[in-house]
Tab-separated table of N, CA and C and ligand atoms in Angstrom:
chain	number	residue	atom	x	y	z
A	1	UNK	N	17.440	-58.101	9.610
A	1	UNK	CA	18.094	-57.217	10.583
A	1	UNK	C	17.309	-55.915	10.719
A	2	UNK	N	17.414	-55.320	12.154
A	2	UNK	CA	16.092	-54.290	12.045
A	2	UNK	C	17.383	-53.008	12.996
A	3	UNK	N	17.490	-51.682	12.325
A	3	UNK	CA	18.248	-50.917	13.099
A	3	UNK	C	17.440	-50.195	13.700
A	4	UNK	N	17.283	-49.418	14.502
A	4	UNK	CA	16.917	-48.165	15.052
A	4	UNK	C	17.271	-46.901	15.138
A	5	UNK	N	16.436	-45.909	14.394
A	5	UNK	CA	16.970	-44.814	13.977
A	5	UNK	C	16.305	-43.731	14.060
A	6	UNK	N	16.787	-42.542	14.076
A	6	UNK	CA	16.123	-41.204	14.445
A	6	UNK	C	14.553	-41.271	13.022
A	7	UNK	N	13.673	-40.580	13.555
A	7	UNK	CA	12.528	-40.054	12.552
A	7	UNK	C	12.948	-39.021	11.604
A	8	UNK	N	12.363	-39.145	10.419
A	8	UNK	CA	12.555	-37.596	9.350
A	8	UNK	C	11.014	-37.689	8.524
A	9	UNK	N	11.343	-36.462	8.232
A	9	UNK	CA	10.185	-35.942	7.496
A	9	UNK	C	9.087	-37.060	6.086
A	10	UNK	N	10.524	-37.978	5.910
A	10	UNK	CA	10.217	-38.930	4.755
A	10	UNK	C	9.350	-40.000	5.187
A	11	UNK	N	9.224	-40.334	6.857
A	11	UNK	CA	9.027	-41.316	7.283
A	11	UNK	C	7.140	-41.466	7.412
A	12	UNK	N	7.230	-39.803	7.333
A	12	UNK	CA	5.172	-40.104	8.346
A	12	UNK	C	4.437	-40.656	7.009
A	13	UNK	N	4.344	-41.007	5.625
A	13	UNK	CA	3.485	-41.914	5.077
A	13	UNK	C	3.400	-43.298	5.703
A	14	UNK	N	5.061	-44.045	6.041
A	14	UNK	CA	5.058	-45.277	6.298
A	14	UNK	C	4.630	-45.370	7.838
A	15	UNK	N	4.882	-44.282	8.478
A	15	UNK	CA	4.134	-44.264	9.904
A	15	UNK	C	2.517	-44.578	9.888
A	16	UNK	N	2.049	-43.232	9.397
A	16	UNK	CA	0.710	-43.103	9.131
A	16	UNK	C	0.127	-44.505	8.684
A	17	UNK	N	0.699	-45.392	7.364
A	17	UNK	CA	0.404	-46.778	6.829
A	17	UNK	C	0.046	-48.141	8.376
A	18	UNK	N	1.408	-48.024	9.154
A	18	UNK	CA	1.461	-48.783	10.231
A	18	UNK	C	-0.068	-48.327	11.173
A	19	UNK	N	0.579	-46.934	11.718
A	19	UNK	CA	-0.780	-46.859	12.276
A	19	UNK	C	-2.475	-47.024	12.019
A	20	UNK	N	-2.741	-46.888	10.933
A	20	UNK	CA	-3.886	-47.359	10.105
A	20	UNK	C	-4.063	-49.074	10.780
A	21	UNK	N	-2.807	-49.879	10.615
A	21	UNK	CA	-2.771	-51.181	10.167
A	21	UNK	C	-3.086	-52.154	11.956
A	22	UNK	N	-2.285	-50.841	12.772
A	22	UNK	CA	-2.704	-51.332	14.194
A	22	UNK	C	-3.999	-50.857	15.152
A	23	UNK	N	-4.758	-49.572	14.744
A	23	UNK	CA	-5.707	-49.788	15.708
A	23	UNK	C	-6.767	-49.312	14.883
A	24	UNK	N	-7.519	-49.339	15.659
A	24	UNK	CA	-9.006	-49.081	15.164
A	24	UNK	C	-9.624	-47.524	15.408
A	25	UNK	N	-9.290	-46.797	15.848
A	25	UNK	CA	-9.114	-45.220	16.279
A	25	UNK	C	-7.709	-44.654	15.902
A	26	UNK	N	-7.306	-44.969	14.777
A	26	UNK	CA	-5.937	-44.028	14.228
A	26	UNK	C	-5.148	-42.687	14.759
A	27	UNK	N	-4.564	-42.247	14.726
A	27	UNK	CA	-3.992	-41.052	14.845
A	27	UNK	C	-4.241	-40.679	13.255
A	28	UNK	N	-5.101	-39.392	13.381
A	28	UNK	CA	-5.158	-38.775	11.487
A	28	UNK	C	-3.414	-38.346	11.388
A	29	UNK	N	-3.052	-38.087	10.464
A	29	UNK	CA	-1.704	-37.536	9.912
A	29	UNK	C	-1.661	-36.253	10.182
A	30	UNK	N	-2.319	-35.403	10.524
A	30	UNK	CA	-1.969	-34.241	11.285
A	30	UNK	C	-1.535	-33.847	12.682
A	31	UNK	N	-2.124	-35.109	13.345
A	31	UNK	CA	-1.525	-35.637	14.657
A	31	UNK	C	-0.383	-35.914	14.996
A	32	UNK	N	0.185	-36.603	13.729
A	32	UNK	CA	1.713	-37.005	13.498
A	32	UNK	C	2.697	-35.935	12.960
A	33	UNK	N	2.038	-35.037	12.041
A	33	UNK	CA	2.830	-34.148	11.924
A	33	UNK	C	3.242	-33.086	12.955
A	34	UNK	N	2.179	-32.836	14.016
A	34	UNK	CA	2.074	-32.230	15.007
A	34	UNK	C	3.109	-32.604	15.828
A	35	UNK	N	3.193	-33.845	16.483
A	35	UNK	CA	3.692	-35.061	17.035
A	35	UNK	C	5.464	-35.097	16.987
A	36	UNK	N	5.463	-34.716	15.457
A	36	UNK	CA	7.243	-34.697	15.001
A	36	UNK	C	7.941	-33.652	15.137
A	37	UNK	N	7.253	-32.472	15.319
A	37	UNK	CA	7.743	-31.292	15.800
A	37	UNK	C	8.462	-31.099	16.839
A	38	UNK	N	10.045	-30.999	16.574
A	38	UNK	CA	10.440	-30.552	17.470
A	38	UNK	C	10.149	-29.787	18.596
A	39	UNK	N	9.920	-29.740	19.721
A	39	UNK	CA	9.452	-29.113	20.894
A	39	UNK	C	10.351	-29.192	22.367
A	40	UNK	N	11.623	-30.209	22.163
A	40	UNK	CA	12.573	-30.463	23.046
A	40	UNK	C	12.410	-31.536	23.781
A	41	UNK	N	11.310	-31.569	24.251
A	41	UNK	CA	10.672	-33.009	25.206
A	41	UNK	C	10.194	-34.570	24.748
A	42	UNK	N	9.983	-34.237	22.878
A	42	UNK	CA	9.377	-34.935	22.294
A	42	UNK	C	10.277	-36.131	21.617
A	43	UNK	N	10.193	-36.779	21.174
A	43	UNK	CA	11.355	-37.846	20.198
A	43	UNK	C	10.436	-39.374	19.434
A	44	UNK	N	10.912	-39.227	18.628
A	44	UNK	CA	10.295	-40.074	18.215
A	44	UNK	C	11.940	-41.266	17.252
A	45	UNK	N	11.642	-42.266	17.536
A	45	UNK	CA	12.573	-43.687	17.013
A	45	UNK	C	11.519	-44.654	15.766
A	46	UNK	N	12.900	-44.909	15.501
A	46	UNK	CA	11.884	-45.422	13.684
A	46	UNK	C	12.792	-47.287	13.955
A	47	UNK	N	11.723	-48.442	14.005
A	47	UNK	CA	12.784	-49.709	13.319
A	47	UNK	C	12.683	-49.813	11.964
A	48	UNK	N	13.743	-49.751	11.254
A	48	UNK	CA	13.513	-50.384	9.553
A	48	UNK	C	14.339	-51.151	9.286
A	49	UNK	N	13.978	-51.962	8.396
A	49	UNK	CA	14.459	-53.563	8.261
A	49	UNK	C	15.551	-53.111	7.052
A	50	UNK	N	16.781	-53.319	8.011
A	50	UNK	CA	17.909	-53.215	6.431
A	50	UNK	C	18.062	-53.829	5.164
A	51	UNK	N	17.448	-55.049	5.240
A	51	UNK	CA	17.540	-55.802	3.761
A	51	UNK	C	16.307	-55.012	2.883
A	52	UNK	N	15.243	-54.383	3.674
A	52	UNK	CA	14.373	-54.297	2.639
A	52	UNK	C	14.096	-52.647	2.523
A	53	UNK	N	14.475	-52.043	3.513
A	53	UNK	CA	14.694	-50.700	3.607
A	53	UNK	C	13.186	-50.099	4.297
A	54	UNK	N	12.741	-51.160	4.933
A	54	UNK	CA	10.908	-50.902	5.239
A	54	UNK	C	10.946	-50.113	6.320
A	55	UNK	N	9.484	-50.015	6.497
A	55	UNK	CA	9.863	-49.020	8.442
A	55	UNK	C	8.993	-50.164	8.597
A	56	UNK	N	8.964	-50.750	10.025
A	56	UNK	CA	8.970	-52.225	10.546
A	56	UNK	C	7.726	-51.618	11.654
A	57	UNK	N	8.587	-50.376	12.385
A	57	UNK	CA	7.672	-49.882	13.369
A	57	UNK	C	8.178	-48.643	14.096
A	58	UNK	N	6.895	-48.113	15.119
A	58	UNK	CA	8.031	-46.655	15.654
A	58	UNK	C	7.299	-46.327	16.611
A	59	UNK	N	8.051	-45.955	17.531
A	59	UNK	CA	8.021	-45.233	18.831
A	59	UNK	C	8.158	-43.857	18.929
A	60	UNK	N	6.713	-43.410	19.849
A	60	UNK	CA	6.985	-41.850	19.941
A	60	UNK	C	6.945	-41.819	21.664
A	61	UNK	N	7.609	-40.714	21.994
A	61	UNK	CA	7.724	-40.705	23.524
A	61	UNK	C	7.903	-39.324	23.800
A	62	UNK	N	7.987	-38.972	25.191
A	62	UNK	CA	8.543	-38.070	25.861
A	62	UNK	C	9.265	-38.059	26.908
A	63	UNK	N	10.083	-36.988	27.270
A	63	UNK	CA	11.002	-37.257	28.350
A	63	UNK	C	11.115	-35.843	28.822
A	64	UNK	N	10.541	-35.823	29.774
A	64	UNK	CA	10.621	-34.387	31.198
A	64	UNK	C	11.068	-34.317	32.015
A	65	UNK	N	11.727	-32.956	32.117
A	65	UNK	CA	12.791	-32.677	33.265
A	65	UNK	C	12.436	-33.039	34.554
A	66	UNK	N	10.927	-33.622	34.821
A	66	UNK	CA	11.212	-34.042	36.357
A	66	UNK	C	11.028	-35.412	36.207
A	67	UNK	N	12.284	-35.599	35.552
A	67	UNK	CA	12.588	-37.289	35.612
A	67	UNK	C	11.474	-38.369	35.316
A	68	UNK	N	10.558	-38.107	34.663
A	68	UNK	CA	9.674	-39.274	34.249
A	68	UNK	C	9.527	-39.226	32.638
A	69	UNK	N	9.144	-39.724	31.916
A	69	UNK	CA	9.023	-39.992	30.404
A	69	UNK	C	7.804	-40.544	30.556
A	70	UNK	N	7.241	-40.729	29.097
A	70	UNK	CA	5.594	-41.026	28.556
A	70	UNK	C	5.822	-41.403	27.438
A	71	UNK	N	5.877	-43.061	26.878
A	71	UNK	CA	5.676	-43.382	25.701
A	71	UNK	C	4.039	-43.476	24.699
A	72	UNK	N	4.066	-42.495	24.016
A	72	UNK	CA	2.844	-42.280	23.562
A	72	UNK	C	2.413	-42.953	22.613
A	73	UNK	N	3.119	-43.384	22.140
A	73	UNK	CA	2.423	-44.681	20.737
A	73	UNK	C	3.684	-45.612	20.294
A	74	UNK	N	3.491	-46.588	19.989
A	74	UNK	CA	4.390	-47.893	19.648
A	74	UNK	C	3.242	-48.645	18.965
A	75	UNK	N	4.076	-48.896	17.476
A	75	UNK	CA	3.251	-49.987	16.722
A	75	UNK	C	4.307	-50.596	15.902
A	76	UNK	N	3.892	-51.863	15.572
A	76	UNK	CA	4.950	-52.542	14.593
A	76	UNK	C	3.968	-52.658	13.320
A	77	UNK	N	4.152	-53.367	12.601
A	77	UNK	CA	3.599	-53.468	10.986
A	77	UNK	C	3.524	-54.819	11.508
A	78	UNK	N	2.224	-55.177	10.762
A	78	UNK	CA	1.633	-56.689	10.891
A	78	UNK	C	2.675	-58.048	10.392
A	79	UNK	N	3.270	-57.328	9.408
A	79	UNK	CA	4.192	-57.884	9.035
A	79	UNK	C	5.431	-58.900	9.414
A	80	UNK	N	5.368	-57.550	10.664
A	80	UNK	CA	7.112	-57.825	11.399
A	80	UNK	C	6.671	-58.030	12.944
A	81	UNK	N	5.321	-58.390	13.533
A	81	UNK	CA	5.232	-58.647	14.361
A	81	UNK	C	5.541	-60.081	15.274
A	82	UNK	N	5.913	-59.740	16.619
A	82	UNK	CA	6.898	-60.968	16.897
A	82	UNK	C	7.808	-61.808	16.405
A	83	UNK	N	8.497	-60.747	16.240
A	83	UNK	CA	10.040	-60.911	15.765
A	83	UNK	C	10.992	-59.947	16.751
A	84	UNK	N	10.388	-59.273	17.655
A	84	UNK	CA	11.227	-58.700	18.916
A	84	UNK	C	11.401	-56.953	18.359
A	85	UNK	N	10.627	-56.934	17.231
A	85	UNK	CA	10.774	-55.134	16.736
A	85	UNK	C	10.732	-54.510	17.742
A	86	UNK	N	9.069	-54.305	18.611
A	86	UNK	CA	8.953	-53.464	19.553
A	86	UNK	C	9.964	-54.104	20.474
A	87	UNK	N	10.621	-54.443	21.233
A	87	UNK	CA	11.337	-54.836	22.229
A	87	UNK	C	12.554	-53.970	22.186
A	88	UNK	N	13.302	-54.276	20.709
A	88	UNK	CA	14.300	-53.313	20.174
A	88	UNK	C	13.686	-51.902	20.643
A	89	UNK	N	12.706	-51.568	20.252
A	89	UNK	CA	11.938	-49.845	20.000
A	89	UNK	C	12.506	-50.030	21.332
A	90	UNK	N	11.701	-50.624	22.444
A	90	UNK	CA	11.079	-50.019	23.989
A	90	UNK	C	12.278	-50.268	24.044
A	91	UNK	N	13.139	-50.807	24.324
A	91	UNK	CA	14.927	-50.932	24.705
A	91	UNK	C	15.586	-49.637	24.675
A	92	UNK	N	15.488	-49.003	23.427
A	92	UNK	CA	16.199	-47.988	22.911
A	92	UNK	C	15.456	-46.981	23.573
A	93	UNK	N	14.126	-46.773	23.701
A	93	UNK	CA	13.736	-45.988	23.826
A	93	UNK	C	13.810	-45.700	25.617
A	94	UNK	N	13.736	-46.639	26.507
A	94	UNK	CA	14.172	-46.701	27.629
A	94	UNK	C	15.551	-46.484	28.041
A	95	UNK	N	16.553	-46.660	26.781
A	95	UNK	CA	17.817	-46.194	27.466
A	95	UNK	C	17.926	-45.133	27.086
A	96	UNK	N	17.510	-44.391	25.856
A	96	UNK	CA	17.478	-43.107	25.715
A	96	UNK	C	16.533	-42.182	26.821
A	97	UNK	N	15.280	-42.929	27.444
A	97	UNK	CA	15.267	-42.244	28.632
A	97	UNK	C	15.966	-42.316	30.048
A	98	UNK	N	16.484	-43.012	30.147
A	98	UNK	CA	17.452	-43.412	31.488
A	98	UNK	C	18.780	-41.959	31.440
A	99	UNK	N	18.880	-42.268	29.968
A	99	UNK	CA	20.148	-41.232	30.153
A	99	UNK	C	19.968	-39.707	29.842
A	100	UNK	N	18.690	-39.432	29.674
A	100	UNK	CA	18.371	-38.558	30.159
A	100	UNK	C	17.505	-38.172	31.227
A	101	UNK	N	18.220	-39.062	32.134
A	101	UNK	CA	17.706	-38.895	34.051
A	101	UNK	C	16.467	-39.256	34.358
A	102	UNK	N	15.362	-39.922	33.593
A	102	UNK	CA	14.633	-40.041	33.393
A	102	UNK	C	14.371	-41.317	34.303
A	103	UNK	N	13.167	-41.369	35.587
A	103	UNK	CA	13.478	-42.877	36.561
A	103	UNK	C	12.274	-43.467	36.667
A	104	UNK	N	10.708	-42.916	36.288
A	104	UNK	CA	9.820	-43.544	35.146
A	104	UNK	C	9.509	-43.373	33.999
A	105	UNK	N	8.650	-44.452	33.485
A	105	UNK	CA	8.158	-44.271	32.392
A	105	UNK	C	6.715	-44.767	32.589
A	106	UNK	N	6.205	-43.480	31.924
A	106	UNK	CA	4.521	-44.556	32.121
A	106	UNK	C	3.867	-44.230	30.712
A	107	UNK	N	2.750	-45.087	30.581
A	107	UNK	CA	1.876	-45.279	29.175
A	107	UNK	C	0.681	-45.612	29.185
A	108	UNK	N	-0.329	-45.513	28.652
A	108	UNK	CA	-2.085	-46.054	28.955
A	108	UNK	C	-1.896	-47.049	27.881
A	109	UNK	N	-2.753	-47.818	28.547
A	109	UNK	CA	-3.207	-48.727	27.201
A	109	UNK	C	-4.553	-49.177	27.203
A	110	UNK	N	-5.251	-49.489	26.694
A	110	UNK	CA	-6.988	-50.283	26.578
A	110	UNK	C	-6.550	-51.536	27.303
A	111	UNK	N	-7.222	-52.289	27.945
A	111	UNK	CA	-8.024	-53.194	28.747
A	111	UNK	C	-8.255	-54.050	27.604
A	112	UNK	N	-9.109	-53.858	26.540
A	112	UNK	CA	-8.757	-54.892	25.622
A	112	UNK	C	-7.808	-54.990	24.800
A	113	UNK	N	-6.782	-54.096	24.811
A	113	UNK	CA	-5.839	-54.976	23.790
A	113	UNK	C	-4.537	-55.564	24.388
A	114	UNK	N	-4.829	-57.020	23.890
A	114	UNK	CA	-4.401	-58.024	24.847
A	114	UNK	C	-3.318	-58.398	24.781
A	115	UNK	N	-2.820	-57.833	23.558
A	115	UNK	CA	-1.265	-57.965	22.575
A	115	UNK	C	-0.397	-57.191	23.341
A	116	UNK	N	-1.109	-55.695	23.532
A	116	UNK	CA	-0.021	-55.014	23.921
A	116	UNK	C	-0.010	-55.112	25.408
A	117	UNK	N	-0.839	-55.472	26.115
A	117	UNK	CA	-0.632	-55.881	27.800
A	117	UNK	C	0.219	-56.906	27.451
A	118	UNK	N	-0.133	-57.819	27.304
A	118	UNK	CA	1.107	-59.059	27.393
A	118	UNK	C	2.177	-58.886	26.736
A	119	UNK	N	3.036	-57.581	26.201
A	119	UNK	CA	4.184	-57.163	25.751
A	119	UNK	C	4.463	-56.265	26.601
A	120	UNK	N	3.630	-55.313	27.255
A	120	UNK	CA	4.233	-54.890	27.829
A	120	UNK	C	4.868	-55.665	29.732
A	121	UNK	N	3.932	-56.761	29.516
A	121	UNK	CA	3.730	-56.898	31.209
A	121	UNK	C	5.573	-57.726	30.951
A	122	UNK	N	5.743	-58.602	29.460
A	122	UNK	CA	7.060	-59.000	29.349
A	122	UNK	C	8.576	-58.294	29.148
A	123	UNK	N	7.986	-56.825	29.105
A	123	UNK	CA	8.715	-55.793	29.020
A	123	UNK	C	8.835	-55.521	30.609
A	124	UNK	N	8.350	-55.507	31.449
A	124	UNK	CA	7.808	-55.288	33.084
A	124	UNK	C	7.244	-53.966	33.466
A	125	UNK	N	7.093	-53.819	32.941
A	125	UNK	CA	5.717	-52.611	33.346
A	125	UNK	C	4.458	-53.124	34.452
A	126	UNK	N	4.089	-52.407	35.095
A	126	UNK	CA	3.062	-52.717	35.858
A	126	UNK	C	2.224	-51.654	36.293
A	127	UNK	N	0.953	-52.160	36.412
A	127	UNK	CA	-0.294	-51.197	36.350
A	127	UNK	C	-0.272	-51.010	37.230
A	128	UNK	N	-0.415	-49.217	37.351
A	128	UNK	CA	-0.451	-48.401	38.789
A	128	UNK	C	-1.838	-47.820	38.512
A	129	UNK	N	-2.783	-47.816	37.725
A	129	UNK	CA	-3.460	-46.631	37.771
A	129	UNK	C	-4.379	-47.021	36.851
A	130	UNK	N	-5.943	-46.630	36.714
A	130	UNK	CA	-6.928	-46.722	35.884
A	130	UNK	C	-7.762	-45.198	35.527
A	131	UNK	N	-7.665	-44.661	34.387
A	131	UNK	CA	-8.330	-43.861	34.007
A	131	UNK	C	-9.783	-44.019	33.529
A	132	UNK	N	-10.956	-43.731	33.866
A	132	UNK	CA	-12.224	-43.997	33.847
A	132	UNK	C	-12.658	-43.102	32.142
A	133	UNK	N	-13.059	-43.918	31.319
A	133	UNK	CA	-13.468	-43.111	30.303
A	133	UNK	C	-12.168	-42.348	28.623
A	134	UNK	N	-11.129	-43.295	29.268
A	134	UNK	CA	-10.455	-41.935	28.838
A	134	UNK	C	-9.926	-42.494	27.264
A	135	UNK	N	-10.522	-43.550	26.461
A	135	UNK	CA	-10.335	-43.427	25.313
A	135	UNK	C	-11.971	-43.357	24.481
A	136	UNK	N	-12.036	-42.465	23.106
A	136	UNK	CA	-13.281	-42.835	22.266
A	136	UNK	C	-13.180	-44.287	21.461
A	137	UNK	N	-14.179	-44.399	20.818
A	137	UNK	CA	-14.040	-44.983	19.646
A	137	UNK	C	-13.413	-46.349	19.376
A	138	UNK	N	-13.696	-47.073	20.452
A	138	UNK	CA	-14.793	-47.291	21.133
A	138	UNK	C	-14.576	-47.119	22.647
A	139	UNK	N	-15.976	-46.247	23.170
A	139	UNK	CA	-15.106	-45.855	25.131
A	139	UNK	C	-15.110	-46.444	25.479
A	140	UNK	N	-13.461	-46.469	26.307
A	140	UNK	CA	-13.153	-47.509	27.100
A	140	UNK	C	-12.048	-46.683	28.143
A	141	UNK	N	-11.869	-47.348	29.092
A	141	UNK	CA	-10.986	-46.901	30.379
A	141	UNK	C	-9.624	-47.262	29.747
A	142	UNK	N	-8.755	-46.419	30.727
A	142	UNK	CA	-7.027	-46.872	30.117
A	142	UNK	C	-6.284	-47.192	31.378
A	143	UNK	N	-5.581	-48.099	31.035
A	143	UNK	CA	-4.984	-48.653	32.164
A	143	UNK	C	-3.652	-48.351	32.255
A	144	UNK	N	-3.115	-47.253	33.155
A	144	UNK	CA	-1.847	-46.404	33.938
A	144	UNK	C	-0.738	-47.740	34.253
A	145	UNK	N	0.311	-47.792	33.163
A	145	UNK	CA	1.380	-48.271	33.584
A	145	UNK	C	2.558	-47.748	33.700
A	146	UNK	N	3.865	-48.768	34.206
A	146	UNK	CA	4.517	-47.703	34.834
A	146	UNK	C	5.978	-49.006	34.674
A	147	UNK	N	7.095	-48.252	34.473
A	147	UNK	CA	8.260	-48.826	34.305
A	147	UNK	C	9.271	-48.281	34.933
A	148	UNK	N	10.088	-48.750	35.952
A	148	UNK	CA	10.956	-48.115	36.616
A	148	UNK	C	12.249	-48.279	36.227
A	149	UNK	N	12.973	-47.252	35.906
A	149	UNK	CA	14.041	-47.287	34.975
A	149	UNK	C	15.112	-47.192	36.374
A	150	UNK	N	14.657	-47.107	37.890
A	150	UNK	CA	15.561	-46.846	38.944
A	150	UNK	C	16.087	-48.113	39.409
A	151	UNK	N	15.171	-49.235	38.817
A	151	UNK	CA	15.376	-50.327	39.618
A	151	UNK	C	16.664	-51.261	39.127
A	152	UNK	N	17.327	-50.768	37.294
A	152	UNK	CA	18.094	-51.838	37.199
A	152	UNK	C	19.662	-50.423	36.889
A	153	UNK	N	20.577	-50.430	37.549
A	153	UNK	CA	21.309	-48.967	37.045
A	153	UNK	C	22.503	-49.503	35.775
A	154	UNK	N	21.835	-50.456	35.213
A	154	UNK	CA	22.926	-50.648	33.907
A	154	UNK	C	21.777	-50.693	32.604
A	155	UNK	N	22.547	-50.364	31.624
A	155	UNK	CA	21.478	-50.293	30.449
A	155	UNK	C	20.650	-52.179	30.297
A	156	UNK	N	19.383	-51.309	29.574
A	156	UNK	CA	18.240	-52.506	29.220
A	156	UNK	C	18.797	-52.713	27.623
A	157	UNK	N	19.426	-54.453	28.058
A	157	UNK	CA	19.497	-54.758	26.766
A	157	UNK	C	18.393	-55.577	25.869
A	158	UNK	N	18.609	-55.334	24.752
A	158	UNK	CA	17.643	-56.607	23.996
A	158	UNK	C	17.744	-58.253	24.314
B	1	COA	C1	2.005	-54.606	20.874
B	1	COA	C2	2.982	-54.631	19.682
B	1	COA	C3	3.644	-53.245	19.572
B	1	COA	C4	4.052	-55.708	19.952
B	1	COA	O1	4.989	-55.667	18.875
B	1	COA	P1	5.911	-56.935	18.461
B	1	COA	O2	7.050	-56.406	17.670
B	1	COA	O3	5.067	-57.985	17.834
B	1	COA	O4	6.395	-57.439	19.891
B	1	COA	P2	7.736	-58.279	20.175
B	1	COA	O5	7.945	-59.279	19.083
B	1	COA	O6	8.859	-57.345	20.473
B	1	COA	O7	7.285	-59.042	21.509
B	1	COA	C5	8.117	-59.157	22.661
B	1	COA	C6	7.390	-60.025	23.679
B	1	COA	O8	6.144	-59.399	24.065
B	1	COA	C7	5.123	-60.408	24.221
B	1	COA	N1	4.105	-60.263	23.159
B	1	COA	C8	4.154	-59.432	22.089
B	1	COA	N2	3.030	-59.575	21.347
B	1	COA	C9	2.278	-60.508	21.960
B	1	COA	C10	1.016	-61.105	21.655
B	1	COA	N3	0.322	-60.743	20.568
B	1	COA	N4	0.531	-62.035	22.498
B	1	COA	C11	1.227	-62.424	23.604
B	1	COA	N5	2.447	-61.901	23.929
B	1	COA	C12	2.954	-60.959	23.122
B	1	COA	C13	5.843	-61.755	24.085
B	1	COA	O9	6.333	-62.091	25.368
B	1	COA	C14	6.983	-61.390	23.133
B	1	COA	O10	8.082	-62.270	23.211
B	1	COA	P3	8.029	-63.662	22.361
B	1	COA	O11	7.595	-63.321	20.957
B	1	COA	O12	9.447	-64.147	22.450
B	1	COA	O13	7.034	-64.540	23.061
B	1	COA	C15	2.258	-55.009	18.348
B	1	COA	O14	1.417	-56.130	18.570
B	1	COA	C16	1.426	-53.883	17.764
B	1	COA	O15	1.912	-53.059	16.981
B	1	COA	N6	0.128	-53.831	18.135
B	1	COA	C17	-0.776	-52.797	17.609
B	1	COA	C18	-0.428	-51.439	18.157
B	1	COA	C19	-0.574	-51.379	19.676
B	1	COA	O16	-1.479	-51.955	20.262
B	1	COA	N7	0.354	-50.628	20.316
B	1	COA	C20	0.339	-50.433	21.750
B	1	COA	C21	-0.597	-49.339	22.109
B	1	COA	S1	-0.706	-49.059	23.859
């Protein structure tokens, strides 16, 4: 069983661990600490697996007053992948932007990673937009997607 739950201070080792475990250009841990700082716009959602007390995976996002949101990182642990973790995350994290008036959502992702296009395209997101250049390590373009939270007006369930 996997709940979804607010972030705390206890959490950024097992964050930091995940992120290590999913890409190849990390976020350093100062990024994350940066990241968790309250700032009003910011939020971040934790899944952890109740039998074992793990963090599974976590979502960081934003949500701005002119009605659009930006999910900035989503990773699960190798572990707990495809088992519907992120789905739970992006669920929650989409109705927590809906209800705060929020009527897109958009996110970049790499061109090669093929995992998270085909999760997100089953999530329905769709590519509006290509950024030329815009990740290092290794450079590559990011591809502008986009989720319309206007199109369904009852909550996104799992
Ligand atoms: C992308 C990622 C977050 C998906 O997490 P997950 O918990 O395994 O995804 P879910 O189990 O919720 O998948 C939901 C659906 O998305 C699709 N999907 C997810 N991963 C997929 C994969 N590797 N290949 C094909 N389809 C995939 C499937 O339709 C899946 O449903 P199904 O398992 O019933 O077929 C995970 O692979 C990850 O952490 N990757 C590394 C970090 C990353 O790339 N984050 C995104 C940065 S933009």
């Amino acid at each position: 069983m996997i709940e979804i739950v607010d972030c705390t201070a206890a959490d950024l080792d097992a964050i930091c661990e995940i992120e290590k475990l999913s890409f190849g250009d990390p976020w350093p841990r100062k990024v994350f600490q940066e990241e968790l700082k309250p700032r009003g716009f910011n939020f971040a959602r934790l899944a952890k697996s109740k039998e074992e007390g793990r963090l599974a995976g976590f979502c960081l996002f934003f949500v701005f007053p002119q009605h659009e949101a930006q999910i900035t990182n989503i990773a699960v642990h190798p572990d707990f992948r495809r088992r519907g973790v992120a789905k739970q995350l992006l669920f929650d994290a989409l109705n927590f932007c809906r209800e705060r008036e929020a009527e897109s959502v958009f996110l970049e992702v790499r061109p090669s990673n093929e995992s998270a296009r085909a999760f997100y395209k089953a999530m329905g997101f769709i590519q509006v937009g290509r950024r030329k250049n815009y990740y290092d390590d290794p450079r590559e373009d990011a591809l502008l997607l986009r989720y319309e939270l206007t199109l369904s007006d009852e909550s996104t369930h799992g």
